[in-house]
XYZ file of C-alpha atoms in Angstrom:
697
model
C 118.384 -188.171 206.323
C 114.965 -189.282 204.962
C 114.656 -193.076 205.029
C 114.149 -194.864 201.710
C 110.811 -196.679 201.712
C 108.869 -198.766 199.218
C 106.358 -195.940 198.870
C 109.141 -193.482 198.031
C 110.597 -195.830 195.417
C 107.157 -196.308 193.882
C 106.529 -192.551 193.766
C 109.862 -192.002 192.027
C 109.037 -194.694 189.498
C 105.676 -193.045 188.792
C 107.351 -189.698 188.205
C 109.852 -191.299 185.811
C 107.041 -193.069 183.955
C 105.163 -189.806 183.497
C 108.148 -188.359 181.594
C 109.036 -191.559 179.691
C 106.263 -190.986 177.170
C 107.989 -187.794 176.026
C 111.179 -189.680 175.151
C 109.145 -192.186 173.121
C 107.671 -189.462 170.910
C 109.160 -188.956 167.447
C 111.814 -186.289 167.259
C 109.576 -184.105 165.060
C 106.875 -184.098 167.759
C 109.370 -183.187 170.465
C 110.742 -180.337 168.344
C 107.187 -179.096 167.788
C 106.427 -179.190 171.511
C 109.610 -177.231 172.176
C 108.625 -174.600 169.593
C 105.142 -174.331 171.135
C 106.684 -173.795 174.575
C 108.883 -171.004 173.173
C 105.847 -169.382 171.524
C 103.864 -169.547 174.767
C 106.771 -167.952 176.643
C 107.075 -165.195 174.031
C 103.363 -164.404 174.097
C 102.875 -164.605 177.877
C 104.063 -161.044 178.746
C 101.404 -159.724 176.350
C 98.577 -161.166 178.456
C 98.470 -157.917 180.448
C 97.595 -156.009 177.246
C 95.509 -158.498 175.247
C 91.708 -158.772 175.457
C 90.435 -161.891 177.274
C 89.060 -163.504 174.105
C 92.500 -163.309 172.458
C 94.194 -164.946 175.451
C 91.586 -167.732 175.505
C 91.731 -168.335 171.730
C 95.541 -168.377 171.688
C 95.721 -170.804 174.613
C 93.142 -173.151 173.036
C 94.954 -173.170 169.676
C 98.348 -173.882 171.269
C 96.870 -176.676 173.406
C 95.159 -178.092 170.322
C 98.480 -178.084 168.475
C 100.171 -179.821 171.430
C 97.560 -182.575 171.299
C 98.082 -183.023 167.544
C 101.850 -183.295 168.069
C 101.491 -185.880 170.838
C 98.851 -188.016 169.108
C 100.480 -187.638 165.649
C 97.064 -186.646 164.294
C 96.750 -184.771 160.987
C 96.658 -180.996 160.993
C 93.298 -179.266 160.438
C 92.214 -178.204 156.983
C 92.476 -174.765 155.476
C 88.800 -173.974 156.110
C 89.329 -174.344 159.865
C 92.158 -171.837 159.733
C 90.210 -169.379 157.588
C 87.244 -169.584 159.936
C 89.359 -168.967 163.042
C 91.185 -166.104 161.320
C 87.887 -164.466 160.342
C 86.615 -164.903 163.896
C 89.779 -163.296 165.332
C 89.653 -160.400 162.864
C 86.003 -159.738 163.694
C 86.637 -159.881 167.425
C 89.608 -157.520 167.040
C 87.511 -155.004 165.131
C 84.707 -155.203 167.719
C 87.225 -154.673 170.532
C 89.185 -151.750 169.064
C 86.847 -150.484 166.294
C 89.811 -150.778 163.958
C 92.331 -153.244 162.557
C 95.100 -150.635 162.464
C 97.251 -149.321 165.287
C 99.382 -150.730 168.057
C 96.751 -152.582 170.095
C 94.845 -154.293 167.230
C 98.117 -154.967 165.407
C 99.669 -156.787 168.352
C 96.435 -158.711 168.957
C 96.309 -159.936 165.356
C 100.028 -160.799 165.410
C 99.527 -163.009 168.471
C 96.543 -164.756 166.859
C 98.409 -165.250 163.566
C 101.352 -166.754 165.436
C 99.071 -169.252 167.185
C 97.134 -170.143 164.005
C 100.312 -170.592 161.970
C 101.336 -173.452 164.285
C 98.350 -175.378 162.883
C 99.958 -175.115 159.433
C 103.451 -176.476 160.147
C 103.613 -178.762 157.111
C 106.917 -177.662 155.616
C 110.127 -175.906 156.581
C 108.918 -172.659 155.034
C 105.928 -172.682 157.425
C 108.337 -173.026 160.328
C 110.333 -170.039 159.062
C 107.164 -167.924 159.016
C 106.581 -168.889 162.653
C 110.160 -167.929 163.541
C 109.872 -164.524 161.890
C 106.519 -163.880 163.572
C 108.156 -164.845 166.853
C 111.001 -162.363 166.395
C 108.457 -159.697 165.464
C 106.477 -160.409 168.645
C 109.676 -160.052 170.657
C 109.976 -156.505 169.324
C 106.342 -155.677 170.097
C 106.934 -156.200 173.816
C 109.083 -153.085 173.833
C 106.093 -151.073 172.614
C 104.727 -151.508 176.136
C 107.747 -151.783 178.378
C 111.513 -151.449 178.114
C 112.190 -152.682 181.630
C 115.084 -154.956 182.514
C 112.691 -157.800 183.364
C 111.048 -157.677 179.941
C 114.460 -157.512 178.257
C 115.653 -160.626 180.120
C 112.459 -162.485 179.214
C 112.928 -161.581 175.548
C 116.549 -162.778 175.614
C 115.189 -166.195 176.607
C 112.637 -165.968 173.768
C 115.318 -165.132 171.200
C 117.474 -168.005 172.444
C 114.528 -170.411 172.139
C 113.616 -169.196 168.643
C 117.244 -169.503 167.492
C 117.353 -173.037 168.894
C 114.185 -173.942 166.981
C 115.702 -172.354 163.869
C 118.810 -174.554 164.221
C 116.616 -177.648 164.556
C 114.662 -176.682 161.448
C 117.854 -176.491 159.353
C 119.077 -179.924 160.429
C 117.892 -183.392 159.385
C 115.249 -184.923 161.628
C 116.922 -186.010 164.837
C 120.121 -184.044 164.158
C 121.406 -182.559 166.374
C 120.054 -183.157 169.870
C 118.029 -180.367 171.489
C 120.793 -179.610 173.974
C 123.356 -179.302 171.200
C 121.067 -177.054 169.153
C 120.526 -174.818 172.192
C 124.286 -174.575 172.742
C 124.840 -173.664 169.078
C 122.123 -170.988 169.283
C 123.723 -169.559 172.423
C 127.144 -169.413 170.765
C 125.658 -167.734 167.694
C 123.949 -165.107 169.827
C 127.138 -164.590 171.836
C 129.249 -163.931 168.734
C 126.577 -161.605 167.369
C 126.446 -159.568 170.578
C 129.420 -157.276 169.693
C 127.708 -156.187 166.470
C 124.482 -155.564 168.357
C 126.334 -153.495 170.957
C 128.143 -151.519 168.251
C 124.873 -150.674 166.497
C 123.288 -149.696 169.792
C 126.123 -147.333 170.673
C 126.644 -145.694 167.277
C 123.363 -145.950 165.367
C 121.884 -142.424 165.221
C 119.121 -141.665 167.724
C 116.515 -140.131 165.431
C 113.098 -139.417 166.945
C 110.538 -140.745 167.224
C 112.210 -144.138 166.624
C 113.878 -144.124 170.040
C 110.932 -142.718 171.988
C 108.038 -145.014 171.117
C 107.203 -147.114 174.211
C 107.797 -146.308 177.821
C 107.105 -147.929 181.154
C 104.703 -146.523 183.645
C 101.976 -145.549 181.201
C 99.363 -147.552 183.077
C 99.976 -145.974 186.465
C 101.570 -142.891 187.882
C 102.238 -141.548 191.325
C 100.699 -138.103 190.954
C 97.480 -136.728 189.516
C 95.965 -133.438 188.434
C 93.199 -133.874 190.998
C 92.913 -135.147 194.548
C 90.175 -136.738 196.617
C 90.308 -137.945 200.184
C 91.942 -141.362 199.992
C 93.626 -141.068 196.581
C 97.160 -140.652 197.929
C 96.690 -143.413 200.508
C 96.354 -145.819 197.584
C 99.837 -144.834 196.406
C 101.356 -145.620 199.784
C 100.856 -149.292 198.961
C 102.970 -148.965 195.809
C 106.661 -149.600 196.458
C 107.755 -148.901 192.883
C 110.314 -146.203 192.137
C 109.198 -142.682 191.239
C 112.657 -141.152 190.800
C 116.338 -141.575 191.611
C 118.624 -138.763 192.720
C 122.380 -138.324 192.927
C 123.507 -135.207 194.756
C 126.453 -133.445 193.156
C 127.581 -131.218 196.015
C 130.451 -131.894 198.431
C 130.066 -135.399 199.812
C 126.943 -136.041 197.750
C 124.759 -135.670 200.833
C 121.018 -135.009 200.528
C 119.241 -132.221 202.446
C 117.748 -133.019 205.880
C 114.651 -135.222 205.887
C 112.370 -132.326 206.867
C 113.492 -130.466 203.721
C 112.965 -133.331 201.281
C 109.798 -131.990 199.656
C 109.328 -132.597 195.918
C 106.749 -130.138 194.646
C 104.088 -131.482 192.309
C 100.524 -130.388 191.482
C 99.128 -127.501 193.563
C 95.386 -127.461 194.238
C 93.495 -124.259 194.917
C 89.955 -125.102 193.756
C 87.664 -127.208 195.961
C 84.146 -128.243 194.925
C 83.342 -130.067 198.155
C 84.630 -133.475 197.056
C 87.583 -132.940 194.734
C 90.589 -130.638 194.670
C 91.909 -129.259 191.369
C 94.474 -126.699 190.251
C 93.329 -123.194 189.436
C 93.890 -123.062 185.704
C 92.146 -123.492 182.355
C 89.637 -126.046 183.659
C 89.030 -124.174 186.915
C 89.690 -120.518 186.007
C 90.354 -117.814 188.529
C 87.746 -115.184 189.355
C 90.332 -112.482 188.724
C 92.355 -111.334 185.705
C 96.070 -112.275 185.572
C 97.221 -108.872 186.807
C 95.308 -109.375 190.091
C 96.480 -112.933 190.818
C 99.339 -113.709 193.211
C 102.705 -114.041 191.496
C 105.589 -116.333 192.398
C 107.941 -113.573 193.610
C 110.500 -116.208 194.542
C 113.465 -115.191 196.705
C 116.156 -117.737 197.641
C 119.029 -117.665 200.090
C 122.149 -119.761 200.433
C 123.962 -121.849 197.818
C 122.059 -124.029 195.371
C 121.918 -127.776 195.933
C 122.753 -129.476 192.631
C 121.524 -132.964 191.876
C 120.974 -135.379 189.030
C 117.498 -136.867 188.742
C 116.188 -139.871 186.801
C 112.438 -139.379 186.654
C 110.090 -142.217 185.810
C 107.201 -141.544 183.358
C 104.443 -139.388 184.860
C 101.807 -138.848 182.160
C 101.688 -135.265 183.464
C 103.259 -132.010 182.370
C 104.435 -131.302 185.929
C 107.973 -132.080 187.098
C 108.139 -132.959 190.826
C 111.408 -131.193 191.619
C 113.010 -130.677 195.006
C 111.775 -127.465 196.637
C 112.509 -125.055 195.432
C 114.112 -124.775 191.990
C 114.852 -121.293 190.743
C 116.543 -122.222 187.454
C 114.825 -124.172 184.668
C 116.099 -127.755 184.293
C 117.793 -128.530 180.989
C 115.910 -131.512 179.548
C 116.706 -132.815 176.087
C 113.593 -132.457 173.927
C 111.472 -130.640 176.537
C 110.905 -127.010 177.434
C 110.114 -126.327 181.104
C 108.790 -123.169 182.695
C 107.762 -122.209 186.224
C 104.218 -121.139 187.047
C 103.186 -118.656 189.696
C 102.566 -121.477 192.208
C 106.191 -122.696 191.679
C 105.171 -125.761 189.674
C 107.579 -126.620 186.882
C 105.592 -127.636 183.803
C 106.739 -129.051 180.481
C 105.416 -128.324 177.009
C 103.983 -131.853 176.746
C 103.211 -134.774 179.076
C 106.168 -136.850 180.223
C 105.603 -140.304 178.743
C 109.229 -141.365 178.975
C 111.973 -141.732 181.526
C 113.914 -138.474 181.861
C 117.423 -137.932 183.162
C 118.662 -134.410 183.768
C 120.362 -132.133 186.263
C 118.555 -129.594 188.442
C 119.218 -127.415 191.433
C 117.240 -126.509 194.542
C 117.238 -124.036 197.410
C 115.870 -125.356 200.684
C 115.791 -121.817 202.124
C 113.375 -119.679 200.168
C 110.404 -117.338 200.295
C 107.733 -116.957 197.647
C 104.447 -115.234 196.976
C 103.349 -111.619 197.323
C 104.136 -109.824 200.560
C 101.098 -107.531 200.277
C 97.478 -108.623 199.773
C 96.202 -108.984 196.195
C 92.641 -109.627 195.099
C 93.535 -112.948 193.526
C 94.237 -114.434 196.961
C 90.444 -114.689 197.354
C 90.576 -117.742 195.084
C 92.316 -119.506 197.975
C 89.669 -118.542 200.532
C 86.581 -119.750 198.676
C 84.663 -122.761 199.992
C 81.673 -124.456 198.336
C 78.408 -123.435 200.023
C 76.552 -126.082 201.973
C 79.553 -128.349 202.593
C 81.013 -129.356 205.969
C 78.905 -126.982 208.127
C 80.136 -128.438 211.424
C 83.796 -127.848 210.519
C 83.011 -124.262 209.564
C 81.204 -123.821 212.885
C 84.212 -125.288 214.700
C 86.462 -122.721 212.977
C 84.097 -119.878 213.887
C 84.090 -121.043 217.528
C 87.878 -121.088 217.521
C 87.976 -117.544 216.204
C 85.567 -116.329 218.893
C 87.840 -117.491 221.687
C 89.269 -114.415 223.451
C 92.899 -115.285 222.782
C 92.253 -115.649 219.038
C 89.969 -112.641 218.457
C 92.821 -110.499 217.150
C 95.318 -113.273 216.409
C 97.361 -113.203 213.219
C 97.350 -115.943 210.577
C 100.419 -117.734 211.950
C 98.914 -117.973 215.428
C 95.636 -119.333 214.064
C 97.428 -121.857 211.889
C 99.443 -122.980 214.894
C 96.223 -123.396 216.882
C 94.834 -125.692 214.179
C 98.073 -127.695 214.204
C 97.866 -128.018 217.988
C 94.346 -129.366 217.632
C 95.662 -132.064 215.275
C 98.536 -132.809 217.629
C 96.418 -133.214 220.755
C 92.968 -133.974 219.388
C 93.216 -137.771 219.254
C 93.882 -138.023 215.517
C 95.387 -141.200 214.061
C 97.654 -141.447 211.020
C 96.671 -144.611 209.117
C 96.629 -146.106 205.632
C 93.152 -147.544 206.075
C 90.858 -144.875 207.502
C 87.902 -146.071 205.465
C 85.790 -143.993 203.108
C 84.433 -140.634 204.191
C 81.209 -139.024 203.079
C 79.386 -142.189 202.058
C 76.291 -141.371 204.105
C 76.528 -137.623 203.524
C 78.837 -136.507 200.682
C 78.568 -132.898 201.861
C 80.064 -133.691 205.269
C 83.189 -135.751 204.469
C 85.557 -133.366 206.242
C 83.081 -132.978 209.119
C 83.218 -136.739 209.615
C 87.024 -136.758 209.597
C 87.649 -133.580 211.638
C 85.062 -134.069 214.362
C 84.104 -137.753 214.448
C 86.412 -140.534 213.321
C 89.705 -138.577 213.207
C 91.566 -141.244 211.207
C 93.288 -140.424 207.971
C 96.307 -140.225 205.723
C 98.213 -137.122 204.614
C 95.566 -135.884 202.174
C 92.875 -136.051 204.878
C 94.919 -133.865 207.209
C 95.987 -131.444 204.454
C 92.443 -131.064 203.093
C 90.909 -130.500 206.521
C 93.675 -128.080 207.501
C 93.127 -125.978 204.364
C 89.328 -125.969 204.791
C 89.647 -124.812 208.403
C 92.116 -122.057 207.469
C 89.855 -120.877 204.671
C 86.990 -120.811 207.147
C 89.207 -118.544 209.252
C 89.575 -116.287 206.163
C 93.227 -117.310 205.622
C 94.252 -118.045 201.998
C 95.405 -121.656 201.839
C 95.997 -124.383 199.259
C 97.110 -128.000 198.997
C 100.463 -129.028 197.529
C 101.064 -132.619 196.445
C 104.236 -134.383 195.450
C 106.694 -136.574 197.337
C 108.270 -136.224 200.733
C 111.299 -138.193 201.839
C 113.491 -140.827 200.230
C 115.249 -144.043 201.143
C 117.758 -143.304 203.879
C 120.607 -145.249 202.230
C 121.647 -144.779 198.592
C 121.502 -147.691 196.172
C 124.342 -147.742 193.672
C 125.075 -144.112 194.568
C 121.480 -142.958 194.010
C 118.842 -142.053 196.582
C 115.473 -143.563 195.711
C 112.105 -141.827 196.010
C 109.305 -144.363 195.830
C 105.649 -143.978 195.001
C 104.776 -144.657 198.641
C 106.496 -141.354 199.462
C 103.636 -139.530 197.693
C 102.476 -136.816 200.059
C 100.127 -133.871 200.486
C 100.813 -130.803 202.591
C 99.487 -127.251 202.840
C 100.543 -123.691 202.205
C 98.901 -120.602 203.682
C 99.509 -116.966 202.940
C 100.722 -114.428 205.544
C 101.114 -110.712 204.916
C 104.778 -109.701 204.840
C 105.952 -113.329 204.531
C 104.173 -114.776 201.497
C 103.259 -118.454 201.288
C 104.352 -120.619 204.233
C 104.542 -124.380 204.227
C 102.512 -126.239 206.862
C 102.531 -130.030 206.994
C 99.715 -131.279 209.260
C 101.087 -134.825 208.992
C 104.098 -133.751 211.057
C 101.726 -132.890 213.920
C 100.195 -136.363 214.119
C 103.165 -138.451 212.876
C 106.507 -136.639 213.308
C 108.483 -139.749 212.284
C 106.907 -139.632 208.838
C 108.532 -136.261 208.096
C 111.636 -136.203 210.271
C 112.799 -139.811 209.796
C 111.165 -140.807 206.477
C 109.188 -143.603 208.118
C 106.406 -144.287 205.632
C 103.367 -146.307 206.539
C 103.380 -149.667 204.808
C 100.535 -152.101 204.212
C 100.535 -155.483 205.884
C 102.670 -157.911 203.842
C 101.121 -160.959 202.246
C 101.524 -164.486 203.563
C 104.722 -165.317 201.655
C 106.345 -161.893 202.039
C 105.402 -161.790 205.721
C 106.997 -165.179 206.312
C 110.211 -164.060 204.603
C 110.302 -160.839 206.595
C 109.997 -162.776 209.842
C 112.694 -165.267 208.835
C 115.207 -162.930 207.174
C 114.238 -159.287 206.695
C 117.824 -158.392 205.784
C 117.793 -160.965 202.979
C 114.656 -159.486 201.407
C 116.046 -155.975 201.739
C 119.341 -157.016 200.147
C 117.598 -158.705 197.212
C 115.471 -155.606 196.681
C 118.529 -153.335 196.752
C 120.370 -155.527 194.227
C 117.393 -155.477 191.882
C 117.017 -151.707 192.234
C 120.727 -151.261 191.497
C 120.479 -153.464 188.400
C 117.445 -151.511 187.210
C 119.311 -148.254 187.796
C 122.268 -149.429 185.709
C 119.855 -150.549 182.981
C 118.115 -147.171 183.027
C 121.340 -145.163 183.065
C 123.358 -147.116 180.513
C 120.673 -148.390 178.140
C 117.354 -146.551 178.365
C 118.942 -143.162 179.009
C 121.490 -143.514 176.205
C 120.493 -140.547 174.030
C 121.822 -138.375 171.223
C 123.653 -136.294 173.792
C 125.361 -139.404 175.155
C 126.432 -140.373 171.637
C 127.990 -136.985 170.994
C 129.677 -137.057 174.402
C 131.182 -140.403 173.399
C 132.568 -138.853 170.228
C 134.017 -135.962 172.217
C 135.721 -138.415 174.565
C 137.340 -139.969 171.465
C 138.881 -136.607 170.580
C 136.231 -135.126 168.265
C 135.628 -131.725 169.825
C 132.863 -130.691 167.389
C 131.018 -133.975 166.920
C 128.049 -134.148 164.539
C 125.951 -136.731 162.674
C 128.544 -137.082 159.921
C 131.246 -138.050 162.418
C 128.879 -140.541 163.997
C 128.050 -142.116 160.627
C 131.722 -142.379 159.628
C 132.623 -143.965 162.950
C 129.774 -146.473 162.604
C 130.733 -147.421 159.033
C 134.431 -147.652 159.901
C 133.734 -149.864 162.917
C 131.448 -152.168 160.918
C 133.987 -152.400 158.111
C 136.824 -153.212 160.511
C 134.681 -155.798 162.257
C 133.690 -157.366 158.926
C 137.331 -157.598 157.832
C 138.232 -159.185 161.152
C 135.486 -161.780 160.723
C 136.581 -162.546 157.156
C 140.199 -162.902 158.271
C 139.271 -165.203 161.105
C 137.087 -167.306 158.791
C 139.975 -167.655 156.299
C 142.422 -168.609 159.047
C 139.951 -171.042 160.595
C 138.576 -172.416 157.315
C 139.828 -175.911 158.060
C 137.836 -175.974 161.279
C 134.574 -174.764 159.785
C 133.347 -178.355 159.476
C 135.290 -180.749 161.733
C 133.613 -183.717 160.022
C 134.927 -182.521 156.675
C 138.427 -182.138 158.117
C 138.345 -185.693 159.469
C 137.045 -186.974 156.110
C 139.944 -185.255 154.316
C 142.459 -186.978 156.616
C 140.903 -190.413 156.074
C 140.641 -189.939 152.284
C 144.331 -188.965 152.186
C 145.251 -192.216 153.977
C 143.094 -194.251 151.587
C 144.621 -192.509 148.577
C 148.095 -193.525 149.836
C 146.854 -197.132 149.872
C 145.574 -196.839 146.293
C 141.902 -196.506 147.162
C 140.300 -193.605 145.271
C 137.381 -191.648 146.738
C 135.212 -188.624 145.974
C 134.389 -185.846 148.455
C 130.652 -186.522 148.241
C 130.877 -190.235 149.059
C 129.668 -191.240 152.550
C 131.909 -193.412 154.778
C 129.715 -196.504 154.196
C 130.378 -196.398 150.432
C 134.102 -196.021 151.081
C 133.993 -199.070 153.348
C 132.603 -201.184 150.479
C 135.311 -199.983 148.087
C 138.032 -200.739 150.679
C 136.786 -204.342 150.970
C 136.724 -204.701 147.176
C 140.240 -203.361 146.586
C 142.113 -204.454 149.718
C 140.270 -207.627 150.632
C 140.970 -209.057 154.073
C 143.799 -206.574 154.623
C 141.294 -203.690 154.624
C 138.693 -205.285 156.916
C 139.824 -203.138 159.871
C 139.720 -199.926 157.829
C 136.246 -200.811 156.508
C 134.977 -201.457 160.028
C 136.281 -198.066 161.195
C 134.605 -196.333 158.226
C 131.287 -197.991 159.062
C 131.682 -196.867 162.690
C 132.331 -193.321 161.434
C 129.118 -193.481 159.396
C 127.166 -194.425 162.526
C 128.789 -191.646 164.544
C 127.850 -189.062 161.944
C 124.427 -190.252 160.729
C 123.219 -192.900 163.175
C 120.557 -192.638 165.909
C 123.207 -191.817 168.546
C 125.016 -189.296 166.361
C 127.805 -187.223 167.839
C 128.088 -183.453 167.557
C 131.829 -183.607 166.757
C 134.140 -186.294 165.280
C 135.794 -188.815 167.554
C 139.536 -188.080 167.575
C 140.227 -191.620 168.847
C 138.699 -193.062 165.663
C 140.983 -190.868 163.546
C 144.045 -192.117 165.436
C 142.936 -195.762 165.070
C 142.370 -195.267 161.330
C 145.851 -193.791 160.881
C 147.417 -196.679 162.801
C 145.420 -199.268 160.826
C 146.380 -197.600 157.534
C 150.076 -197.749 158.461
C 149.646 -201.417 159.360
C 148.018 -202.173 155.984
C 150.781 -200.272 154.181
C 153.504 -202.285 155.951
C 151.787 -205.591 155.187
C 151.791 -204.759 151.488
C 155.594 -204.335 151.384
């Protein structure tokens, strides 16, 4: 136990003194400071989207208003406000070149909210602030609909409702804690209506598809450079969740957990891109290699919840032969087995798909279009090309087939002193035309894209068609809430090369240098920070458990709330017995439910009408006792006036009743007012009234 010392007592006294000034402030100032704190909390999540000048101006205005509330100084004049508003409007236009749209609109709303606090002269000004606050709460969902943002906005709504309760009450009535409790109860009783509207209100686009998470970053890209995927390995966020629907719900083996994304066939010496509209083929469509997909064995069915990608490519488990059924999207398969949608995926998608882990694809006989996958930019990586030529000149490889040559390159990676690392450093800084030379022959340190790119370049130098495939490989070994998680740090690059009579074959050079990465899903992870590292050393299981709980909560949020679509609404109607559900059934069910709920509320209010105002109920009881004693009273008269009339009509006999009425007046309107009547006072008044009645007999 820490000993109590004079220094400790003095420190505690100093801390108490620092907070004592707040209690000495007028109640109006304390309510204003509370409202400013709620506004700051509501605005704070927007700081990631607002320009720096807006953040600085908003903070300065709120701090200025805090100082005015503490010092009880007068509010600034109208010209100050007009000048600041003009300055904010001009800065917004300079930033966005417009005053219309999501970004400038949110910026101006934040500034208006801050400036309006400098104009809190009447209750109507406070109401404008409240409504602006509720509007700002909605604007957060234009950027993110995550569980964390939703929880933060629940706190904002609670704070704004508390401030609204305070604004409707006389100054000093009720206490802040009581107002917060009333706001919480109000929100609680309104929650069933909110839930009913959420479940039954028609999902009409684009109202339900406006904002989505993940728009600022994505795991995959339509181009690849050496080092781009290594950056993703430091991102532990979730890319997708999967629930396998087969017997036992077991996933395929780790070495078969490849999720096919963008395929790159064009290389300009520094960057890899798909062969397509931007990088067209040298051959007409009839001469290009086709998919020619052939699958064996039963299909593996699974349900996938895919986070926003900003791409038109769906990273599905290899290999899907049937198009996934996605509400609102049309998907088709290209010749390189990529599944593409008719528009970029800017929202979270949930759908079912199927995969075959045993498959063959690509032409069995040579076609001219395969030359697209042999081309190399002239003048780049001459030493690597010379290394490939030297390999081919070796006697045992003079007449070797493509598989043997590819295996020789893999053996070189396996035994050539290569290192699999997240931080290989930049390649090609001194000589941009020799980046792969530097990796393949000098430093030999890299991540998956380094190995895949070098492998493909060497095979092309050996006149073997080859290309890079990117996507994800592997998933968390244990399911969370029944779902297997694929994270952004599972982003991966591997290779495919073409063999006559077999088509395209997968080759993953990473498996040669780091078998655990492919066979056991052991991803490289960056060094943890100081705090995270300390926690991992003390209790790694605790951190893992907290992360799993949060992932499970996010999954439930995504499945039950964000993924609640028109199809889910109609499925709900079908579960209620409506076999052919449509919009009319949904509307009738919504109106019927709201009507029934309204009738229930009206019935409860009628039954509980005597408890609507407990002070009024107590006043009715006391007035009835006074009326029995011959003392008349009106419903609008306060207890203090009744006390004077009791003394006039009853004299000394009514002194006790008058004293109790004056105490009631203090309990209801005094500085230490109560939130509810004192039942003990009511009992004392009844007893005193009976005593007065007996004395008059």
